[in-house]
PDB file of C-alpha atoms and ligand atoms in Angstrom:
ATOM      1  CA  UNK A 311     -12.849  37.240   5.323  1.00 38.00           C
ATOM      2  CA  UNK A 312     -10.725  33.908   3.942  1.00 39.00           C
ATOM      3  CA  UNK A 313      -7.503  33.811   4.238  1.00 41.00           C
ATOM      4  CA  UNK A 314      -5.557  34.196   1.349  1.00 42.00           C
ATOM      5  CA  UNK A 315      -3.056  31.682  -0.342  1.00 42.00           C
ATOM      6  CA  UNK A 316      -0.207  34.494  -0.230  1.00 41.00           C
ATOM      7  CA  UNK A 317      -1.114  34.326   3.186  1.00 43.00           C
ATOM      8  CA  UNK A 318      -1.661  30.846   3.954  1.00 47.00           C
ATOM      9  CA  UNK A 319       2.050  30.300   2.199  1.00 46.00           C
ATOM     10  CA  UNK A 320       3.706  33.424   4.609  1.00 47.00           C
ATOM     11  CA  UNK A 321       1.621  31.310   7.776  1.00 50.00           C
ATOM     12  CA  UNK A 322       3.320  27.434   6.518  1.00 53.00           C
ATOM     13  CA  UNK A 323       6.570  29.076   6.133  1.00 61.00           C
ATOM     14  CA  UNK A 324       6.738  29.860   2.200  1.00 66.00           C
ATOM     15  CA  UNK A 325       4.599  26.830   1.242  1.00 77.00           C
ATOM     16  CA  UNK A 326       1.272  27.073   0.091  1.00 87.00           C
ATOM     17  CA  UNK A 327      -1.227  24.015   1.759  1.00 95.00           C
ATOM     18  CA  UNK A 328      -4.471  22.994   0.050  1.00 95.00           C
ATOM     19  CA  UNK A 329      -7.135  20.908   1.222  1.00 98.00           C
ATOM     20  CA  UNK A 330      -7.092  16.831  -0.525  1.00 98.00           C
ATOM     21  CA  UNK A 331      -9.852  14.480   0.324  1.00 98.00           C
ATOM     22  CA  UNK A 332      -8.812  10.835   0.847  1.00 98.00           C
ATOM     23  CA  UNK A 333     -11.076   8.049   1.219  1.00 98.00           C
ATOM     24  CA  UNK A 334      -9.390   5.915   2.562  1.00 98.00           C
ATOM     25  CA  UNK A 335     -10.254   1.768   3.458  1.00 98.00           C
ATOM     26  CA  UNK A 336     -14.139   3.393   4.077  1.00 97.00           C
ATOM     27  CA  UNK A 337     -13.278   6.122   5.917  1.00 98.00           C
ATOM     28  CA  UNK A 338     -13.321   9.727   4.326  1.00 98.00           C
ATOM     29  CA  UNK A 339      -9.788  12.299   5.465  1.00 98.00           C
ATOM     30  CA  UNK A 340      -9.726  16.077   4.479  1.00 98.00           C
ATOM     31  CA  UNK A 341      -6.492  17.146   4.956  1.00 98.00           C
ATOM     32  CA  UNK A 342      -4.275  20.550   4.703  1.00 98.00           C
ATOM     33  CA  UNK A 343      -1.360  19.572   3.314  1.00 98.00           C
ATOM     34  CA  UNK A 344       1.246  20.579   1.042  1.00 97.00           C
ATOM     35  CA  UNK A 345       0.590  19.771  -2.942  1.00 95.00           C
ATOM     36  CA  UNK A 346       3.401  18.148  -2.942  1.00 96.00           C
ATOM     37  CA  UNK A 347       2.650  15.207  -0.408  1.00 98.00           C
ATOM     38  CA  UNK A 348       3.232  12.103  -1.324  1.00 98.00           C
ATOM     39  CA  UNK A 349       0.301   9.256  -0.604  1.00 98.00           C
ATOM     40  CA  UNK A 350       2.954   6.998   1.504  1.00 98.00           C
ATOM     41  CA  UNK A 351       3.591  10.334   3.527  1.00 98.00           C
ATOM     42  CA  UNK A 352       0.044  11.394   3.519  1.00 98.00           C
ATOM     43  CA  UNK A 353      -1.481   8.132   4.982  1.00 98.00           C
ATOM     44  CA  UNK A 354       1.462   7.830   7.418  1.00 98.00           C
ATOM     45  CA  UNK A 355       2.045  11.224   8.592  1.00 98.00           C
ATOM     46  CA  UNK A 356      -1.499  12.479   8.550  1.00 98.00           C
ATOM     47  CA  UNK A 357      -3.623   9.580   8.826  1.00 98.00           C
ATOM     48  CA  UNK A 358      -1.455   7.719  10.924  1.00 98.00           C
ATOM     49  CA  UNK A 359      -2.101   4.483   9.166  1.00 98.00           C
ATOM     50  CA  UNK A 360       1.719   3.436   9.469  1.00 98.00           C
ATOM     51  CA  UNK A 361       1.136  -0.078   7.890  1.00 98.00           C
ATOM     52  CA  UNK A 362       2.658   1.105   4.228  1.00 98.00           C
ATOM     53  CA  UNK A 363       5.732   1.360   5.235  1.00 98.00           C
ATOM     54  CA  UNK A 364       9.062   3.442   3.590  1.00 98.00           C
ATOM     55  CA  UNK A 365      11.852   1.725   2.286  1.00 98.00           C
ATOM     56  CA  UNK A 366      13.634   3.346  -0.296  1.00 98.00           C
ATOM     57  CA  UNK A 367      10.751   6.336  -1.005  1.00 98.00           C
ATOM     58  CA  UNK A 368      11.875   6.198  -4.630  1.00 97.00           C
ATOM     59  CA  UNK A 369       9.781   3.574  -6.497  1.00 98.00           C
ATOM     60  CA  UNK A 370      12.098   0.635  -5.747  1.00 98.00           C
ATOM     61  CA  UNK A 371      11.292  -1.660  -3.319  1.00 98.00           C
ATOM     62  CA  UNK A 372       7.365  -2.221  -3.025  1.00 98.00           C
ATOM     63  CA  UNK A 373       7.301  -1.488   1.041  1.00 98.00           C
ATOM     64  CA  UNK A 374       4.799   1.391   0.622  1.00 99.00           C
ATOM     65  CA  UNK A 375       2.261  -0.247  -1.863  1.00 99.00           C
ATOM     66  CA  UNK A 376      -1.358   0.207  -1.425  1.00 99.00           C
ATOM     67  CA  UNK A 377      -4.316  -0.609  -3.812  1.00 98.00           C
ATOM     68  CA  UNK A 378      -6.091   2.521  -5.387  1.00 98.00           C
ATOM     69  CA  UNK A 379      -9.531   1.373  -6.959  1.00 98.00           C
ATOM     70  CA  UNK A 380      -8.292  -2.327  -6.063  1.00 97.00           C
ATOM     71  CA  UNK A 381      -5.422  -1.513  -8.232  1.00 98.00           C
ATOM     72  CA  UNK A 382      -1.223  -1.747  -6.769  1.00 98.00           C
ATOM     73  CA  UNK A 383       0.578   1.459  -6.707  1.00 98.00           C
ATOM     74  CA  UNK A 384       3.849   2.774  -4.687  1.00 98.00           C
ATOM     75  CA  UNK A 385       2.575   5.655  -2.561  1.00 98.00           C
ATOM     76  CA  UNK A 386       5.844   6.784  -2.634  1.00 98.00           C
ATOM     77  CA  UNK A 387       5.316   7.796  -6.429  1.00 98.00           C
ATOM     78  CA  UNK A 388       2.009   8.838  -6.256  1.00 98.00           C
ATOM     79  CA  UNK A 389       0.859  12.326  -4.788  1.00 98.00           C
ATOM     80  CA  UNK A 390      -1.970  12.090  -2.253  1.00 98.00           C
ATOM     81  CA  UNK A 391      -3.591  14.466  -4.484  1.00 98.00           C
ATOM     82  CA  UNK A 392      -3.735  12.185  -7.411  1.00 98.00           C
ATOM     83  CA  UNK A 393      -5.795   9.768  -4.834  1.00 98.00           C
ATOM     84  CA  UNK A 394      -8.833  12.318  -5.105  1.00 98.00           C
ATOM     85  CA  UNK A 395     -11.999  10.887  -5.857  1.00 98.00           C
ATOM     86  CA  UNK A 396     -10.436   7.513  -5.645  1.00 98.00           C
ATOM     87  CA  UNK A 397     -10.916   4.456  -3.361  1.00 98.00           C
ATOM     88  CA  UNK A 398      -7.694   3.696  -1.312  1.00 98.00           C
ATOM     89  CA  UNK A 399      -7.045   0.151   0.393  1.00 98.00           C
ATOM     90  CA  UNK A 400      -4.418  -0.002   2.821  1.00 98.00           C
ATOM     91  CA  UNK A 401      -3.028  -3.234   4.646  1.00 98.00           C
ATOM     92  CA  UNK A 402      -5.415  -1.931   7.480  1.00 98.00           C
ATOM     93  CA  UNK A 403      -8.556  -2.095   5.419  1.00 98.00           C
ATOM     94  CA  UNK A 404      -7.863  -5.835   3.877  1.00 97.00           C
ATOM     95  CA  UNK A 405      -9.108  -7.943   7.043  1.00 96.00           C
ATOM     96  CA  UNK A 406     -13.184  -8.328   7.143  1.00 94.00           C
ATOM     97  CA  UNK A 407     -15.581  -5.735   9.071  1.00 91.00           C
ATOM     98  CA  UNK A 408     -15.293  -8.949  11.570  1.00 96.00           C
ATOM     99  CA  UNK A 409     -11.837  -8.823  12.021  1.00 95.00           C
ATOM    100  CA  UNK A 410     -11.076 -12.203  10.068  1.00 97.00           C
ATOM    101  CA  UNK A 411      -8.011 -11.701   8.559  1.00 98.00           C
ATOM    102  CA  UNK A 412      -7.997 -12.038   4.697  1.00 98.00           C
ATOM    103  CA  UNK A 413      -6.396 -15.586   2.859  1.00 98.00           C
ATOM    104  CA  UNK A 414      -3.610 -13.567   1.906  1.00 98.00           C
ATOM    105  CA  UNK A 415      -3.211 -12.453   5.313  1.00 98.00           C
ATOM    106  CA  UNK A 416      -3.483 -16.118   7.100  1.00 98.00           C
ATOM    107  CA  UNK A 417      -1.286 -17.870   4.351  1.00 98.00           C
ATOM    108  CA  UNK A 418       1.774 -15.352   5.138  1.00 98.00           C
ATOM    109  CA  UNK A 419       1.284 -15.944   9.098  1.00 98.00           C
ATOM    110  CA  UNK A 420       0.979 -20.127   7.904  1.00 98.00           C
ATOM    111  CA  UNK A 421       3.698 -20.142   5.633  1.00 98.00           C
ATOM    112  CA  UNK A 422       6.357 -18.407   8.097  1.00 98.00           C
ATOM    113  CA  UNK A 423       6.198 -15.405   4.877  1.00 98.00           C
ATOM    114  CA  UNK A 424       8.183 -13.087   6.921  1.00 98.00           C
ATOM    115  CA  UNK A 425      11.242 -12.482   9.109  1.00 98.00           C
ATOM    116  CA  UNK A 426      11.409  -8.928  10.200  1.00 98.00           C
ATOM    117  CA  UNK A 427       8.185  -8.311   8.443  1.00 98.00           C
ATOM    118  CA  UNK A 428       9.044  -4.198   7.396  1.00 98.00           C
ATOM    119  CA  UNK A 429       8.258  -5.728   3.924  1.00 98.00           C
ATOM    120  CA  UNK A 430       5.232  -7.738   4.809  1.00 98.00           C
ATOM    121  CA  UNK A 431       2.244  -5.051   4.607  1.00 98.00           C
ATOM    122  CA  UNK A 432       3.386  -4.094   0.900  1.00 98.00           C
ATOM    123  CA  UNK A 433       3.999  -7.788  -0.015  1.00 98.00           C
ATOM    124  CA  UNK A 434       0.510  -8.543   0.973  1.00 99.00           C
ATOM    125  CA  UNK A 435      -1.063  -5.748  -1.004  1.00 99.00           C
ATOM    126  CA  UNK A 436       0.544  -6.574  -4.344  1.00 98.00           C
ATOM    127  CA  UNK A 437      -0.078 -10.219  -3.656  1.00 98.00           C
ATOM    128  CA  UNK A 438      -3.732  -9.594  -3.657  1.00 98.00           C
ATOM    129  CA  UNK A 439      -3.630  -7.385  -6.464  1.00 98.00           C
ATOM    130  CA  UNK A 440      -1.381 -10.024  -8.331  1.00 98.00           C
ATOM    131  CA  UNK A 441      -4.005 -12.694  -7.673  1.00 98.00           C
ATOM    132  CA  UNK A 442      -6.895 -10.330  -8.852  1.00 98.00           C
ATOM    133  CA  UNK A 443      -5.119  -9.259 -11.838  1.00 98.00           C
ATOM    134  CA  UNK A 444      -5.014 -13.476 -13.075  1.00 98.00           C
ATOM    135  CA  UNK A 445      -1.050 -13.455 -12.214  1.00 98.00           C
ATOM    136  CA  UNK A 446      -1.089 -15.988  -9.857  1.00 98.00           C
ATOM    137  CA  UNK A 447      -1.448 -19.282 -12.136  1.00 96.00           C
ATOM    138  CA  UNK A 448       2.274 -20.617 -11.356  1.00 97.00           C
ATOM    139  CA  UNK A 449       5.137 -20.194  -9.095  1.00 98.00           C
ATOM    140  CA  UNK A 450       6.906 -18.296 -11.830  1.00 98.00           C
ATOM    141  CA  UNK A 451       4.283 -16.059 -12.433  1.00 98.00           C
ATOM    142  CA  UNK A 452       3.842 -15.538  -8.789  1.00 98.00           C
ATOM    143  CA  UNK A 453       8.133 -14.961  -9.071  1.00 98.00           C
ATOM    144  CA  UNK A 454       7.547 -12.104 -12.063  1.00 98.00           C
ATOM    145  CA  UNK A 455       4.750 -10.514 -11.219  1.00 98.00           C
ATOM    146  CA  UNK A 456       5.676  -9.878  -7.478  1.00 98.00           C
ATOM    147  CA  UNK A 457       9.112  -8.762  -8.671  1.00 98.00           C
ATOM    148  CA  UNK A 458       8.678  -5.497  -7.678  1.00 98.00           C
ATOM    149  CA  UNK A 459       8.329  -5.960  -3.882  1.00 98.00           C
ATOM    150  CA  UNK A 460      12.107  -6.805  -2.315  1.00 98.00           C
ATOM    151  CA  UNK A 461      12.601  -8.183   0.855  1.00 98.00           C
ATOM    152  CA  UNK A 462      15.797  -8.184   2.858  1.00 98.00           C
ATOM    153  CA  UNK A 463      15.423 -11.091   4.707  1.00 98.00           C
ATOM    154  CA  UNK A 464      14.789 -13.205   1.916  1.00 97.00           C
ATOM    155  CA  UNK A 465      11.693 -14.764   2.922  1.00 98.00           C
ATOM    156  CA  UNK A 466      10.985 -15.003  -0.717  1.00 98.00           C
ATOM    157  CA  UNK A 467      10.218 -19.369  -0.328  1.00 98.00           C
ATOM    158  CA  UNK A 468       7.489 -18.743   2.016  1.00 98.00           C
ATOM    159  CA  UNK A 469       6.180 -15.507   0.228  1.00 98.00           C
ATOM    160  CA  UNK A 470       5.402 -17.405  -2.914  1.00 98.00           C
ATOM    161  CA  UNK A 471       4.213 -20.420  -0.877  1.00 98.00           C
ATOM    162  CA  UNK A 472       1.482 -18.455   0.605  1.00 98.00           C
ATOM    163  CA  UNK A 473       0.693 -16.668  -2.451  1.00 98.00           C
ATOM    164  CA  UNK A 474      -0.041 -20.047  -4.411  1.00 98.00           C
ATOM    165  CA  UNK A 475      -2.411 -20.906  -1.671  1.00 98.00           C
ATOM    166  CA  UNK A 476      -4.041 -18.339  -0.938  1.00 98.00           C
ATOM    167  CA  UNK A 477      -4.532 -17.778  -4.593  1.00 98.00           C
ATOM    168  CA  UNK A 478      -6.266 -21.023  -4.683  1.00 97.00           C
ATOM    169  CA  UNK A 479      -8.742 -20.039  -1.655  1.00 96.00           C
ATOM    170  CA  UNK A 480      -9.828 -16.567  -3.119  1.00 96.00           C
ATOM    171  CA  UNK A 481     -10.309 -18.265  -6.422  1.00 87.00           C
ATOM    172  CA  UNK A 482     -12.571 -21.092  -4.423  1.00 84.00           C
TER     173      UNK A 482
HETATM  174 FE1  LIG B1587       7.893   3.067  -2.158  1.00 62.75          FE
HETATM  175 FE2  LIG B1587      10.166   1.722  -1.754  1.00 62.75          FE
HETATM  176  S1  LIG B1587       9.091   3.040  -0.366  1.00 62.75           S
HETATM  177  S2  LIG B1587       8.834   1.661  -3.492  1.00 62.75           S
HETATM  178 FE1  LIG B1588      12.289  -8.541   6.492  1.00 62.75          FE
HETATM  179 FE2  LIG B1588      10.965  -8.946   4.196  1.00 62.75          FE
HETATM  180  S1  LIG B1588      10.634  -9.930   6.111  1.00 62.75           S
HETATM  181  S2  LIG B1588      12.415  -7.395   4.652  1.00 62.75           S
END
């Protein structure tokens, strides 16, 4: 006989878990988890891909973003749920089946884009995203449009460096 929810809720200590199927960078996840799981936590916790990373969990900073359907989001706003029947891209899944890093990738390490690097993975991700989405055609575009990932160290010189050339080599 199945278990019940009533039950399932008495067995998770008063909350209810339900299954969510990820697909995540290729690779399919069914997990038991709360409703109420966020992405960020979902992919960390569960997956244990710990390349999004948390900064401020609240929409802020841009340290948790990951592509959905090639698309940027914060996981930290989005429930994993919401991810259903969608492709996920993590910093994990960007570098070829080979290995080879992707542009984005190589221009951070060339440009010295990074100091403590907590940033870095979620930088990355909206960079590609911001060269896919045609808002890479100046440094102040680069500037706006990658507004919404912060970094403390203030590696911003080299971030938008890289940015502007690997823009030019996916573009090539
Ligand atoms: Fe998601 Fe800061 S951790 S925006
Ligand atoms: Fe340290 Fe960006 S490299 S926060």
């Amino acid at each position: 006989m199945g278990i019940s929810v009533a039950s399932q809720a008495q067995l998770s200590g008063g909350t209810a878990l339900h299954n969510v199927t990820l697909a995540v960078n290729g690779t399919v996840h069914t997990l038991s988890i709360d409703v109420r799981t966020s992405l960020l936590d979902a992919l960390r916790e569960y997956i244990g891909l710990t390349g999004a990373k948390k900064g401020c969990d609240h929409g802020q900073c841009g340290a948790c973003t990951v592509h959905i359907d090639g698309r940027r989001i914060v996981s930290c706003l989005t429930l994993a749920a919401q991810a259903e029947g969608h492709e996920v891209t993590t910093i994990e899944g960007l570098e070829g089946v080979d290995g080879t890093l992707h542009a984005m990738q190589q221009a951070f390490i060339d440009h010295d884009a990074l100091q403590c690097g907590y940033c870095t993975p979620g930088q990355i991700m909206s960079a590609v995203a911001c060269v896919h989405e045609g808002h890479a055609g100046s440094l102040d575009e680069i500037r706006e449009y990658m507004s919404g990932n912060l970094c403390r160290c203030g590696a911003y010189i080299g971030i938008v460096a890289a940015i502007e050339t690997a823009a030019t080599k996916m573009q090539e």
